Tab-separated table of C-alpha atoms in Angstrom:
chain	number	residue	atom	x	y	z
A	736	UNK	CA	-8.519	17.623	38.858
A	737	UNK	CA	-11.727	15.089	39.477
A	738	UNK	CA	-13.691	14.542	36.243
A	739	UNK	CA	-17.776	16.439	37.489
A	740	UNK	CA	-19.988	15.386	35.468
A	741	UNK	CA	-22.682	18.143	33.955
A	742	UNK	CA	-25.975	16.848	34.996
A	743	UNK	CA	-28.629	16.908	32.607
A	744	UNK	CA	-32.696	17.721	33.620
A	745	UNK	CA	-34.508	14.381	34.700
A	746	UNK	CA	-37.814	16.236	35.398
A	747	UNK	CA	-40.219	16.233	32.985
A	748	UNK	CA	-44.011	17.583	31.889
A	749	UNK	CA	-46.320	16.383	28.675
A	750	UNK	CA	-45.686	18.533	25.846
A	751	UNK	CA	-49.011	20.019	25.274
A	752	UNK	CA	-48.433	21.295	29.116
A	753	UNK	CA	-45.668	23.170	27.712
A	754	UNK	CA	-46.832	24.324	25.226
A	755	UNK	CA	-49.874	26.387	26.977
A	756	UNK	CA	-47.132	27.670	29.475
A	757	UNK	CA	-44.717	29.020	26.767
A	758	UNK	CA	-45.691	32.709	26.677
A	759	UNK	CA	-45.735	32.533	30.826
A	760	UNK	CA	-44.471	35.938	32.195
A	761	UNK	CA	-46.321	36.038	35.172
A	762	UNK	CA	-47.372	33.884	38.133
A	763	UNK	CA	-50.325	34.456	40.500
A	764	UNK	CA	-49.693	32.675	43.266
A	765	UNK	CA	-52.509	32.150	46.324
A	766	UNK	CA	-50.658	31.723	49.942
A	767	UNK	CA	-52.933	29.262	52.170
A	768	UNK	CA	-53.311	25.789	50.717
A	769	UNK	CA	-50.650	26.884	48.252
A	770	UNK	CA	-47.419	28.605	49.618
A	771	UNK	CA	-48.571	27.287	53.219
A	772	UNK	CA	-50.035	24.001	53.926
A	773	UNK	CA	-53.735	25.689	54.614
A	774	UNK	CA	-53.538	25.309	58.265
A	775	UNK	CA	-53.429	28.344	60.613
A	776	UNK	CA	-51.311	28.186	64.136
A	777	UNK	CA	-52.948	30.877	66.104
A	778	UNK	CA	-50.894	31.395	69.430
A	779	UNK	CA	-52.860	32.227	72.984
A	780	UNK	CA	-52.138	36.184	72.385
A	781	UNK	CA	-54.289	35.707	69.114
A	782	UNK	CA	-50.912	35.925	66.823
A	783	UNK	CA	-51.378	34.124	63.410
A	784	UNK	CA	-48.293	31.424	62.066
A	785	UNK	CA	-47.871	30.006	59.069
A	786	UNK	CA	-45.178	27.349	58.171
A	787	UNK	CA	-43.779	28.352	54.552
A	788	UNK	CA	-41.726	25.494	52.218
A	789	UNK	CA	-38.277	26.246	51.262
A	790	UNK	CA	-38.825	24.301	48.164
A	791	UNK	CA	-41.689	27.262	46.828
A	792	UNK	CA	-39.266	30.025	48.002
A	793	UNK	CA	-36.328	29.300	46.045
A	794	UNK	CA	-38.646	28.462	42.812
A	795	UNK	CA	-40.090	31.452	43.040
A	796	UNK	CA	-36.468	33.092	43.152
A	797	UNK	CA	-35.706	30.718	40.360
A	798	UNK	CA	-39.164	32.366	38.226
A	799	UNK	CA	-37.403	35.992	39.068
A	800	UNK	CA	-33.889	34.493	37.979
A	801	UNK	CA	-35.754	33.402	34.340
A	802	UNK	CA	-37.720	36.691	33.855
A	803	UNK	CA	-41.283	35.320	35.045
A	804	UNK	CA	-42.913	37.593	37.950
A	805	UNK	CA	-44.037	35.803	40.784
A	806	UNK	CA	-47.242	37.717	42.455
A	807	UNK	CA	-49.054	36.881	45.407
A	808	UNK	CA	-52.760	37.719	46.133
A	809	UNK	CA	-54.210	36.567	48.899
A	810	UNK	CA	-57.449	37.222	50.975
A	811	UNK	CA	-55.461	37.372	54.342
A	812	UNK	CA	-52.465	39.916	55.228
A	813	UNK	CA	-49.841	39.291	58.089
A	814	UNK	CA	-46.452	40.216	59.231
A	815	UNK	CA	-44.795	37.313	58.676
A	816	UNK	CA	-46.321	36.833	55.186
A	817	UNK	CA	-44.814	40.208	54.402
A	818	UNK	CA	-41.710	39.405	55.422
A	819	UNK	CA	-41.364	35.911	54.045
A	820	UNK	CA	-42.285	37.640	50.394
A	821	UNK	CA	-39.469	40.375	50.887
A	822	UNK	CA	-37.017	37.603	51.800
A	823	UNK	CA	-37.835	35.819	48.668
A	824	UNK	CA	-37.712	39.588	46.453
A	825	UNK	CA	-41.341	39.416	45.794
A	826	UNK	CA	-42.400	42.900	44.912
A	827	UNK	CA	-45.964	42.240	43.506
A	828	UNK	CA	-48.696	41.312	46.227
A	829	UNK	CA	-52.151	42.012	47.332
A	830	UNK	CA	-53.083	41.664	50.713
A	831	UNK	CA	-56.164	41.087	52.572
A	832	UNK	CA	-59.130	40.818	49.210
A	833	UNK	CA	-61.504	37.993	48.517
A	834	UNK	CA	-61.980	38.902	44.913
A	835	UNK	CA	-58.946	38.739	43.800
A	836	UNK	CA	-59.657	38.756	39.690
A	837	UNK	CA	-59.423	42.870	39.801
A	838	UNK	CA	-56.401	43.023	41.939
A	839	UNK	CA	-54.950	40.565	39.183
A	840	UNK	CA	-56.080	42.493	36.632
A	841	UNK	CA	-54.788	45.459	37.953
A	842	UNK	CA	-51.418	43.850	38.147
A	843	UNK	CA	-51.567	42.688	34.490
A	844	UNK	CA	-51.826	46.332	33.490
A	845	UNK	CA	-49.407	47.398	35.620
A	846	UNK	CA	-46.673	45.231	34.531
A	847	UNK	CA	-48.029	45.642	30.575
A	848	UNK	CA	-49.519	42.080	30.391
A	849	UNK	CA	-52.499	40.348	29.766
A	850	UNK	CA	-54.076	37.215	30.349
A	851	UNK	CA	-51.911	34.945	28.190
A	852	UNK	CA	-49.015	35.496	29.466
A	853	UNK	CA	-50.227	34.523	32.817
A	854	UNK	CA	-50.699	31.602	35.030
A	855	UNK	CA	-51.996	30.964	38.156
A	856	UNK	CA	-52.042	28.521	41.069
A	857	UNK	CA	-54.996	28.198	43.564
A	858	UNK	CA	-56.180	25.757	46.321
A	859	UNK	CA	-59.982	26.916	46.704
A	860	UNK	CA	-62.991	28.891	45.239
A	861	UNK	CA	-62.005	32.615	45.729
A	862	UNK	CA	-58.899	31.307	43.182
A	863	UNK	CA	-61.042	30.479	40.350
A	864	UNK	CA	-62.101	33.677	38.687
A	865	UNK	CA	-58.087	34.367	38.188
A	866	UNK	CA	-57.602	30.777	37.403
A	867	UNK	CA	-59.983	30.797	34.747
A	868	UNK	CA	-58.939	33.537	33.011
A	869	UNK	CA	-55.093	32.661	32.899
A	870	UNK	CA	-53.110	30.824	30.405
A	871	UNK	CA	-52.074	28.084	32.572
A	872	UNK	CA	-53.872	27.205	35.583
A	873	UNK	CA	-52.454	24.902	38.458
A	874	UNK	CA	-53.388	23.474	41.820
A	875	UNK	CA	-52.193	22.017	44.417
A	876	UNK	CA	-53.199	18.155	44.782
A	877	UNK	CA	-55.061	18.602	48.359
A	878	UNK	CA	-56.647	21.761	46.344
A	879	UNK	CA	-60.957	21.646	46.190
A	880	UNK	CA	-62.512	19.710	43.962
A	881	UNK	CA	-63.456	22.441	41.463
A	882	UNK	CA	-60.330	23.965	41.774
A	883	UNK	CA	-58.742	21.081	40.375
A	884	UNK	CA	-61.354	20.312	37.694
A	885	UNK	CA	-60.762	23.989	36.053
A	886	UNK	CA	-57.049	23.170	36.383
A	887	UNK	CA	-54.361	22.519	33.665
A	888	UNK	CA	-52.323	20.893	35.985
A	889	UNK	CA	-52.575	19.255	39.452
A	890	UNK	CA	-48.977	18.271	41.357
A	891	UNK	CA	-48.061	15.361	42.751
A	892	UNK	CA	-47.091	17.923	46.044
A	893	UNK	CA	-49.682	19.280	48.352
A	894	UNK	CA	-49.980	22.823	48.873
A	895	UNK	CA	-47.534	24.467	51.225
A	896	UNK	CA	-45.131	20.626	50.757
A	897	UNK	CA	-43.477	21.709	47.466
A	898	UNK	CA	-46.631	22.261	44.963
A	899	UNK	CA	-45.792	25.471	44.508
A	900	UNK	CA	-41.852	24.448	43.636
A	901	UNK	CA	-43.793	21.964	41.154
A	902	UNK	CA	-45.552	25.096	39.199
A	903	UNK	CA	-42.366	26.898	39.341
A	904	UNK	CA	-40.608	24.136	37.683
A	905	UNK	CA	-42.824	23.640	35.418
A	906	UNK	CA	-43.146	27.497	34.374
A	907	UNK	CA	-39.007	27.015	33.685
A	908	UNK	CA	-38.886	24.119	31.893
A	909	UNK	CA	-41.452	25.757	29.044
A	910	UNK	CA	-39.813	28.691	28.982
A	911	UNK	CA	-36.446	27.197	28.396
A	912	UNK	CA	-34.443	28.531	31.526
A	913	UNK	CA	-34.686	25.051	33.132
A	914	UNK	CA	-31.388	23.354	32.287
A	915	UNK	CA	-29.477	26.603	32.506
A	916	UNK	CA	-30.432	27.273	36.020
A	917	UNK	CA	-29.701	23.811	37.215
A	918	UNK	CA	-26.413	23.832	35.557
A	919	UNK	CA	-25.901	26.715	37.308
A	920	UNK	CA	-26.299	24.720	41.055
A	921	UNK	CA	-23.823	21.544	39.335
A	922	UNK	CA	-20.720	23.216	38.645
């Protein structure tokens, strides 16, 4: 029997990162400029696209896998959004709201948490008043200016090309999971 090797975590974050992203046990994510890559393909019969990264989805099955809720809430609603997030398990979204801090709020409640145990990742302005308010805040590196000035963290990944993978990863690796789950894909 071949000798496999058990392959140890080469990804890394500063401690202090980790440190604010410890108590983590839910994730506010935004979709355009963050699970998408902000642009909008709008065919001839006035149907909306969006192109979705298969890096984000399977971190955000990864954040379900390590007890962390993803939730999505996001100022525009479509079919295929919908369906992408039920493909991926995601059973906490709001659809179609530009003020997104009471739909987050109402979410905390719901799931018996409050804002430390929360993070959130957002591209533009509408993002902020959630960002602010969470324990870790993240954006995406083609994210707005401000966005990225109230952030914790900005990835190396632009939104919608594996930023939101980057936040996942990083929500795993302070919460300890990390390792586990990768020596889960190496055996």
């Amino acid at each position: 029997m071949p000798f496999v090797e058990m392959t140890l975590p080469v990804l890394q974050f500063p401690p202090e990162l980790l440190l604010q992203a410890q108590g983590v046990r839910v994730a506010f994510f935004d979709v355009d400029g963050v699970l998408t890559d902000g642009g909008l393909y709008i065919s001839e019969a006035g149907e909306t696209l969006k192109r979705f990264n298969t890096l984000d989805g399977h971190g955000l099955k990864l954040l379900q896998k390590a007890g962390i809720t993803p939730a999505v809430i996001t100022g525009r609603d479509s079919a295929p959004l919908r369906l992408r997030l039920q493909a991926l398990g995601v059973e906490h979204a709001v659809f179609g709201t530009e003020d997104k801090r009471p739909a987050a709020e109402q979410m905390l409640a719901n799931l018996g948490l409050d804002w430390t145990q929360a993070a959130a990742m957002g591209d533009d302005w509408p993002d902020l008043p959630v960002m602010r308010r969470c324990a870790l805040a993240c954006a995406p590196a083609n994210a707005h200016v401000e966005v990225r000035h109230v952030a914790h963290h900005t990835t190396q990944a632009r939104g919608g090309e594996g930023a939101a993978r980057e936040f996942c990863d990083l929500l795993l690796v302070a919460s300890g999971r990390y390792a586990a789950l990768l020596a889960g894909y190496t055996l």
